[in-house]
Amino acid sequence: MIVDKPAISGFYRMGLQERLEIVKKIAGLSEEDLSKLREGLPIELANTMVENVIGMFQLPLGIATNFRVNGRDYLVPMATEEASVVAAASHAAKLALPDGFIATSTRPIVRGQVQIIGLEDLEGSARNVLSARKEILDEANAYAGSLPKLGGGAIDIGVKAYDSPRKMLVVELYVDCRDAMGANAINTIAEGIAPKLEELTGGRSLLRIISNLATERISRASVVYRRDRIGEEVVEGVLAAYDFALSDPYRAVTHNKGIMNGITAVAIATGNDARAVEAGAHAYAALSGGYKPLSRWRRDEHGDLVGELELPLAVGTVGGATKVHPVAQVALKILGVGGANELAEVMCAVGLAQNFAALRALVSEGIQKGHMRLHSRNIAVMAGAEGIEIEKVAQIMIAEKNIRLSRAKEIIGEIRRGGNSK
Ligand code: MEV
């Protein structure tokens, strides 16, 4: 999605309808798309997606603005229940303009694992598997659906032998999933190839499943925040905050949770398996043996703040809920990515922006002030405030440190009677 003016000014201050109109125009949404956004997932469709359905559980869908990644501008749909996340991402993306983020991703390779038990000679069995590599790949690709035709499919195998606590072989199949997340394709391949592996090893196959630690499907994003824009105190503060996360796993988890606030919200909005993404990200953070921050922050030779984020992102733009869920379809249209790699690159940039926003808030005013501002505006709206009343009511409640629905209603009454001129 190429947007002429990525920095849509005051998007958050607009009314819902005005916001929708802007997104409709920029993303070229149809009336049908708008009704999908309004109506959400029909319960009849939900009933075909999971079991024992009794209702719907909805999340707000927000749009993060100002994201420029690899020179392209994006409106980023984010589904989250947490206040401030969308605003923080948008603001951090704005501070990165005009350069924005640089992001890359590897070939979308994910591994499937077949566990083989009941073996006597681990080494001999492993040798038999490895020497039948070509045969295994050919057969695996017969289970790979349209992937080989699209330039993907099973491309390699690996074998691991474990002696304890149980003797077993794990045969791994590396599959290029193209624009799919890959779970369906890989699980089909793993189940399909298992009898062949039993034949080659003389053992019995047990688990045949994708690994959610996609160390071959990595995305990277980087950004430079200029010191004259964000201030020396923020540069120093973010670096000190990063050192805290490097030193202490209890902090690193929260640091990474902030990153995932952004990534997971985009994963959910686009119908992706957010649990798989989360599991992979946290395992990747612990890959060195200690739990570490997923991002890195340093100062460059100009004194500017440089951030980098690297993590496995197995996400798709085809198949699964991305194609079934009407809101995910519209979200993908709004985002306008050409495929899974581009989606992963934008998600990585969002994660980095989210991380910067959190650290910046934490080292300056703290996280609660922004939350309170947003919370008080929400309470004002819930109490019936309209237009300029919203900010006014919010300000008064913050000044009084009394952010409650009943107080908001009183203040609205006072304003409308011309009584509250604070
Ligand atoms: C809250 O959802 C996320 C943060 O805790 C992240 C962080 O501490 O870096 C603010």
Coordinates of C-alpha atoms and ligand atoms in Angstrom, one line a residue:
M1 CA 0.0 0.0 0.0
I2 CA 1.6 3.2 -1.1
V3 CA 0.2 6.1 0.8
D4 CA 0.8 9.7 -0.4
K5 CA 0.8 11.1 3.1
P6 CA 1.7 8.5 5.6
A7 CA 1.7 10.9 8.5
I8 CA -2.1 11.3 8.5
S9 CA -2.3 14.1 11.0
G10 CA -4.6 13.8 14.0
F11 CA -6.0 10.4 13.0
Y12 CA -6.6 9.6 16.6
R13 CA -8.6 12.7 17.2
M14 CA -11.0 12.0 14.3
G15 CA -14.4 10.4 14.8
L16 CA -14.9 6.8 13.9
Q17 CA -16.7 7.6 10.6
E18 CA -14.1 10.1 9.5
R19 CA -11.4 7.5 10.2
L20 CA -13.2 4.9 8.3
E21 CA -13.6 7.2 5.3
I22 CA -9.9 7.9 5.2
V23 CA -8.9 4.3 5.4
K24 CA -11.5 3.4 2.8
K25 CA -10.1 6.0 0.4
I26 CA -6.4 5.1 1.0
A27 CA -6.9 1.3 0.9
G28 CA -9.5 1.3 -1.8
L29 CA -12.1 -0.5 0.4
S30 CA -15.5 -1.3 -1.1
E31 CA -18.9 -0.9 0.6
E32 CA -18.8 -4.7 1.2
D33 CA -15.5 -4.4 3.0
L34 CA -16.9 -1.7 5.2
S35 CA -19.9 -3.9 6.1
K36 CA -17.4 -6.8 6.9
L37 CA -15.7 -4.4 9.3
R38 CA -19.0 -3.4 10.9
E39 CA -20.5 -6.8 11.2
G40 CA -17.4 -8.9 12.0
L41 CA -17.4 -12.7 12.0
P42 CA -20.9 -14.1 11.4
I43 CA -21.8 -16.6 14.1
E44 CA -22.7 -19.3 11.4
L45 CA -19.1 -19.0 10.1
A46 CA -17.7 -19.1 13.6
N47 CA -19.6 -22.3 14.2
T48 CA -17.7 -23.9 11.3
M49 CA -14.3 -22.7 12.6
V50 CA -14.3 -24.1 16.1
E51 CA -16.4 -26.4 18.2
N52 CA -19.2 -25.9 20.7
V53 CA -19.7 -22.2 19.7
I54 CA -22.1 -20.2 21.8
G55 CA -21.2 -16.6 20.9
M56 CA -18.5 -14.3 19.7
F57 CA -15.6 -12.7 21.5
Q58 CA -14.6 -9.4 19.8
L59 CA -11.5 -7.2 20.0
P60 CA -11.1 -3.6 18.9
L61 CA -9.4 -3.2 15.5
G62 CA -7.2 -0.1 15.4
I63 CA -5.0 1.3 12.6
A64 CA -1.5 2.3 13.3
T65 CA -0.4 5.1 11.1
N66 CA 3.0 6.6 9.9
F67 CA 4.6 3.2 9.2
R68 CA 7.2 3.5 6.4
V69 CA 9.0 0.2 5.8
N70 CA 11.6 -0.2 3.1
G71 CA 10.4 3.0 1.6
R72 CA 6.7 2.0 1.4
D73 CA 4.0 3.4 3.6
Y74 CA 1.5 1.2 5.4
L75 CA -1.6 1.5 7.4
V76 CA -1.2 -1.3 9.9
P77 CA -4.3 -3.0 11.3
M78 CA -3.9 -4.1 15.0
A79 CA -6.4 -6.1 17.0
T80 CA -5.8 -5.6 20.7
E81 CA -7.6 -5.1 24.0
E82 CA -4.8 -3.0 25.4
A83 CA -5.1 0.8 25.5
S84 CA -2.2 2.9 24.2
V85 CA -0.7 0.1 22.0
V86 CA -1.9 1.5 18.7
A87 CA -1.2 5.1 19.6
A88 CA 2.3 4.3 20.9
A89 CA 3.2 2.3 17.7
S90 CA 1.9 5.2 15.5
H91 CA 3.8 7.8 17.4
A92 CA 7.1 5.7 17.4
A93 CA 6.6 5.2 13.7
K94 CA 6.2 9.0 13.2
L95 CA 9.4 9.7 15.1
A96 CA 11.2 7.4 12.7
L97 CA 10.1 9.4 9.6
P98 CA 11.2 10.3 7.0
D99 CA 13.5 7.2 6.7
G100 CA 11.2 4.8 8.6
F101 CA 12.3 1.2 9.0
I102 CA 14.4 -1.2 7.0
A103 CA 13.3 -4.8 7.2
T104 CA 14.3 -8.1 5.6
S105 CA 13.2 -11.7 5.9
T106 CA 14.7 -15.0 4.9
R107 CA 13.2 -17.6 2.7
P108 CA 10.0 -18.9 4.4
I109 CA 11.4 -22.2 5.6
V110 CA 9.7 -24.0 8.5
R111 CA 10.6 -27.5 9.8
G112 CA 8.4 -30.4 10.4
Q113 CA 9.5 -33.2 12.9
V114 CA 8.8 -36.9 12.8
Q115 CA 9.7 -38.8 16.0
I116 CA 10.8 -42.4 15.4
I117 CA 11.0 -44.7 18.4
G118 CA 11.6 -48.4 19.0
L119 CA 15.0 -48.4 17.4
E120 CA 18.1 -50.5 18.2
D121 CA 20.7 -49.0 15.9
L122 CA 20.3 -45.2 16.0
E123 CA 23.4 -44.6 13.8
G124 CA 22.4 -47.2 11.2
S125 CA 18.9 -45.9 11.0
A126 CA 20.0 -42.3 10.6
R127 CA 22.4 -43.3 7.8
N128 CA 19.5 -45.1 6.0
V129 CA 17.4 -41.9 6.2
L130 CA 20.2 -39.6 5.0
S131 CA 21.1 -41.8 2.1
A132 CA 17.4 -41.8 0.9
R133 CA 17.3 -38.0 1.0
K134 CA 16.2 -37.5 -2.6
E135 CA 13.6 -40.2 -2.4
I136 CA 12.2 -38.8 0.9
L137 CA 12.0 -35.2 -0.6
D138 CA 10.3 -36.5 -3.7
E139 CA 7.7 -38.3 -1.7
A140 CA 7.3 -35.4 0.7
N141 CA 6.6 -33.1 -2.2
A142 CA 3.8 -35.4 -3.3
Y143 CA 2.0 -34.4 0.0
A144 CA 2.9 -30.7 -0.4
G145 CA -0.1 -29.6 -2.4
S146 CA 0.6 -26.6 -4.6
L147 CA 3.8 -25.5 -2.8
P148 CA 6.3 -27.1 -5.3
K149 CA 4.5 -25.5 -8.2
L150 CA 4.8 -22.2 -6.5
G151 CA 8.5 -22.6 -6.0
G152 CA 8.3 -24.0 -2.4
G153 CA 7.8 -27.4 -0.9
A154 CA 10.2 -29.8 1.0
I155 CA 13.8 -28.7 0.2
D156 CA 15.9 -30.6 2.7
I157 CA 16.0 -33.1 5.5
G158 CA 17.9 -33.5 8.8
V159 CA 18.3 -36.2 11.4
K160 CA 18.8 -35.9 15.1
A161 CA 19.6 -38.9 17.4
Y162 CA 18.7 -38.8 21.1
D163 CA 20.0 -41.5 23.4
S164 CA 18.2 -40.4 26.6
P165 CA 15.8 -40.2 28.3
R166 CA 14.7 -42.4 25.4
K167 CA 16.4 -43.7 22.3
M168 CA 14.8 -42.0 19.3
L169 CA 15.5 -40.4 16.0
V170 CA 13.9 -37.1 14.9
V171 CA 13.7 -36.7 11.2
E172 CA 13.3 -33.1 10.2
L173 CA 11.8 -31.9 6.9
Y174 CA 12.6 -28.3 5.9
V175 CA 9.7 -26.9 3.9
D176 CA 9.5 -23.6 2.0
C177 CA 6.0 -22.5 2.8
R178 CA 5.8 -19.6 0.4
D179 CA 2.9 -17.3 1.5
A180 CA 1.4 -19.8 3.9
M181 CA 2.1 -20.0 7.7
G182 CA 2.8 -23.7 6.9
A183 CA 1.3 -25.7 9.7
N184 CA -1.3 -27.5 7.5
A185 CA 1.2 -28.3 4.7
I186 CA 3.9 -29.4 7.1
N187 CA 1.7 -31.6 9.2
T188 CA 0.3 -33.2 6.0
I189 CA 3.8 -33.8 4.8
A190 CA 5.0 -35.2 8.1
E191 CA 2.1 -37.6 8.4
G192 CA 2.4 -38.6 4.8
I193 CA 6.1 -39.4 4.9
A194 CA 6.1 -41.2 8.2
P195 CA 5.5 -44.8 6.8
K196 CA 8.4 -44.3 4.5
L197 CA 10.6 -43.3 7.4
E198 CA 9.4 -46.3 9.4
E199 CA 10.4 -48.5 6.5
L200 CA 13.9 -46.9 6.3
T201 CA 14.6 -47.1 10.0
G202 CA 12.7 -50.2 11.1
G203 CA 11.2 -48.1 13.9
R204 CA 7.7 -46.7 14.7
S205 CA 6.8 -43.1 14.0
L206 CA 5.0 -41.3 16.8
L207 CA 4.8 -37.4 16.7
R208 CA 4.5 -35.9 13.2
I209 CA 4.2 -32.2 13.6
I210 CA 5.5 -28.7 12.7
S211 CA 8.0 -27.0 15.0
N212 CA 6.9 -23.6 16.1
L213 CA 10.5 -22.5 16.5
A214 CA 11.1 -21.3 13.0
T215 CA 14.8 -20.5 13.2
E216 CA 15.0 -20.7 9.4
R217 CA 12.2 -18.1 8.9
I218 CA 13.7 -15.0 10.4
S219 CA 12.6 -11.4 10.0
R220 CA 14.8 -8.4 10.9
A221 CA 14.0 -4.7 11.2
S222 CA 16.1 -1.7 12.0
V223 CA 15.5 2.0 12.7
V224 CA 17.5 5.1 13.5
Y225 CA 16.0 7.6 16.0
R226 CA 17.8 10.9 15.7
R227 CA 19.1 12.4 18.9
D228 CA 18.0 15.9 17.9
R229 CA 14.5 14.6 17.5
I230 CA 14.0 12.4 20.6
G231 CA 16.5 14.1 22.9
E232 CA 19.7 13.0 24.6
E233 CA 17.9 11.9 27.7
V234 CA 15.7 9.4 25.8
V235 CA 18.8 8.0 23.9
E236 CA 20.6 7.4 27.2
G237 CA 17.4 6.2 28.9
V238 CA 16.7 3.6 26.2
L239 CA 20.3 2.4 26.2
A240 CA 20.1 1.9 30.0
A241 CA 16.8 0.2 29.7
Y242 CA 18.2 -2.1 27.1
D243 CA 21.1 -3.0 29.5
F244 CA 18.6 -3.8 32.2
A245 CA 16.9 -6.3 29.8
L246 CA 20.2 -7.7 28.8
S247 CA 21.2 -8.4 32.4
D248 CA 17.9 -9.5 33.9
P249 CA 15.5 -12.1 32.5
Y250 CA 12.7 -10.8 34.6
R251 CA 13.0 -7.5 32.7
A252 CA 13.8 -9.1 29.4
V253 CA 10.4 -10.9 29.4
T254 CA 8.6 -7.6 29.9
H255 CA 10.7 -5.9 27.3
N256 CA 9.8 -8.7 24.8
K257 CA 6.2 -8.6 25.9
G258 CA 6.2 -4.9 24.8
I259 CA 7.6 -6.0 21.4
M260 CA 4.9 -8.7 21.1
N261 CA 2.2 -6.2 22.0
G262 CA 2.7 -4.9 18.4
I263 CA 3.5 -8.1 16.6
T264 CA 0.7 -10.2 18.1
A265 CA -1.9 -7.4 17.5
V266 CA -1.0 -7.5 13.7
A267 CA -1.0 -11.3 13.8
I268 CA -4.5 -11.4 15.2
A269 CA -5.8 -8.7 12.9
T270 CA -4.6 -10.6 9.9
G271 CA -6.0 -14.0 11.1
N272 CA -2.6 -15.5 11.9
D273 CA -1.8 -18.0 14.6
A274 CA -0.6 -15.6 17.3
R275 CA 0.2 -18.4 19.7
A276 CA 2.7 -19.9 17.2
V277 CA 4.3 -16.5 16.7
E278 CA 4.5 -15.9 20.5
A279 CA 5.9 -19.4 21.2
G280 CA 8.6 -19.0 18.5
A281 CA 9.5 -15.5 19.7
H282 CA 10.1 -16.4 23.3
A283 CA 11.9 -19.6 22.4
Y284 CA 14.2 -17.6 20.1
A285 CA 14.8 -15.2 23.0
A286 CA 16.1 -18.1 25.0
L287 CA 18.1 -19.8 22.3
S288 CA 21.5 -18.8 23.8
G289 CA 20.6 -20.7 27.0
G290 CA 19.6 -17.5 28.9
Y291 CA 16.5 -15.5 28.2
K292 CA 17.5 -12.3 26.3
P293 CA 15.8 -9.2 24.8
L294 CA 14.8 -9.8 21.1
S295 CA 15.8 -6.3 20.2
R296 CA 19.2 -4.5 20.4
W297 CA 19.7 -0.8 21.0
R298 CA 23.0 1.1 20.5
R299 CA 24.3 4.6 19.7
D300 CA 25.8 5.3 16.3
E301 CA 28.7 7.5 15.4
H302 CA 26.4 10.5 15.1
G303 CA 25.0 9.9 18.6
D304 CA 21.7 8.7 17.2
L305 CA 19.8 5.8 18.6
V306 CA 19.8 2.6 16.5
G307 CA 17.4 -0.2 17.1
E308 CA 17.3 -3.7 15.6
L309 CA 14.9 -6.5 16.1
E310 CA 15.3 -10.1 14.9
L311 CA 12.9 -13.0 15.5
P312 CA 11.2 -15.9 13.7
L313 CA 7.9 -14.9 12.2
A314 CA 6.0 -17.8 10.6
V315 CA 3.0 -15.9 9.3
G316 CA 0.9 -16.3 6.2
T317 CA -1.3 -14.3 3.8
V318 CA -3.1 -17.4 2.4
G319 CA -5.0 -20.2 4.0
G320 CA -6.4 -20.6 7.5
A321 CA -8.2 -17.8 9.2
T322 CA -6.5 -15.3 7.0
K323 CA -8.9 -16.4 4.2
V324 CA -11.9 -17.3 6.3
H325 CA -12.3 -14.4 8.7
P326 CA -14.0 -11.5 6.9
V327 CA -12.2 -8.9 9.1
A328 CA -8.8 -10.5 8.5
Q329 CA -9.5 -10.3 4.8
V330 CA -10.2 -6.5 5.1
A331 CA -7.2 -6.1 7.4
L332 CA -4.9 -7.7 4.8
K333 CA -6.4 -5.4 2.1
I334 CA -5.8 -2.3 4.3
L335 CA -2.2 -3.5 4.9
G336 CA -1.8 -4.2 1.2
V337 CA 1.2 -6.6 1.5
G338 CA 2.1 -8.7 -1.5
G339 CA 2.8 -11.9 0.5
A340 CA 3.9 -13.5 3.8
N341 CA 7.5 -12.1 3.8
E342 CA 6.3 -8.5 3.4
L343 CA 3.8 -9.1 6.1
A344 CA 6.5 -10.4 8.4
E345 CA 8.7 -7.4 7.6
V346 CA 6.0 -5.0 8.5
M347 CA 5.2 -6.9 11.7
C348 CA 8.9 -6.8 12.7
A349 CA 9.0 -3.0 12.2
V350 CA 5.8 -2.7 14.3
G351 CA 7.5 -4.8 17.1
L352 CA 10.5 -2.5 17.0
A353 CA 8.4 0.6 17.1
Q354 CA 6.4 -0.8 20.0
N355 CA 9.5 -1.6 21.9
F356 CA 10.9 2.0 21.4
A357 CA 7.6 3.5 22.4
A358 CA 7.4 1.5 25.6
L359 CA 11.0 2.2 26.6
R360 CA 10.7 5.9 25.8
A361 CA 7.6 6.2 27.9
L362 CA 9.2 4.1 30.7
V363 CA 12.3 6.3 30.8
S364 CA 10.4 9.6 30.7
E365 CA 6.9 10.1 32.0
G366 CA 6.3 6.5 32.9
I367 CA 3.7 4.3 31.4
Q368 CA 0.7 5.2 33.5
K369 CA 0.2 8.8 32.4
G370 CA -0.5 7.9 28.8
H371 CA -2.7 5.1 29.8
M372 CA -4.6 7.5 32.1
R373 CA -5.0 10.0 29.3
L374 CA -6.5 7.4 27.0
H375 CA -8.5 5.7 29.8
S376 CA -10.0 9.0 30.8
R377 CA -11.0 9.8 27.2
N378 CA -12.7 6.4 26.9
I379 CA -14.6 7.0 30.1
A380 CA -15.6 10.4 28.9
V381 CA -17.0 8.9 25.6
M382 CA -18.7 6.1 27.6
A383 CA -20.4 8.8 29.7
G384 CA -21.7 10.5 26.5
A385 CA -19.2 13.3 25.9
E386 CA -19.0 14.4 22.3
G387 CA -16.6 16.4 20.2
I388 CA -14.5 18.9 22.2
E389 CA -16.3 17.8 25.4
I390 CA -14.3 14.6 25.3
E391 CA -10.9 16.2 25.9
K392 CA -12.3 18.7 28.4
V393 CA -14.0 16.0 30.5
A394 CA -10.8 13.9 30.4
Q395 CA -8.6 16.8 31.5
I396 CA -10.9 17.6 34.4
M397 CA -11.0 14.0 35.6
I398 CA -7.2 13.7 35.3
A399 CA -6.7 16.9 37.2
E400 CA -9.0 15.7 39.9
K401 CA -7.4 12.2 39.9
N402 CA -11.0 10.9 39.7
I403 CA -11.5 8.9 36.6
R404 CA -14.9 7.4 37.0
L405 CA -18.0 7.1 34.8
S406 CA -20.2 8.8 37.4
R407 CA -17.9 11.7 37.7
A408 CA -17.6 12.0 33.9
K409 CA -21.4 12.2 33.7
E410 CA -21.5 14.9 36.3
I411 CA -18.9 16.9 34.4
I412 CA -20.7 16.6 31.1
G413 CA -23.8 17.9 32.9
E414 CA -21.9 20.8 34.3
I415 CA -20.3 21.7 30.9
R416 CA -23.7 21.6 29.1
R417 CA -25.3 23.8 31.8
G418 CA -22.3 26.1 31.2
G419 CA -21.2 25.5 34.8
N420 CA -17.7 24.0 34.4
S421 CA -15.3 26.3 32.9
K422 CA -12.1 24.6 34.2
Ligands
MEV1 C1 2.9 -3.2 28.6 O1 1.9 -3.9 27.9 C2 4.2 -3.4 27.9 C3 5.4 -2.8 28.7 O2 5.4 -3.3 30.0 C4 6.6 -3.1 27.9 C5 7.9 -2.8 28.6 O3 8.0 -2.7 29.8 O4 8.9 -2.6 27.9 C6 5.3 -1.3 28.9

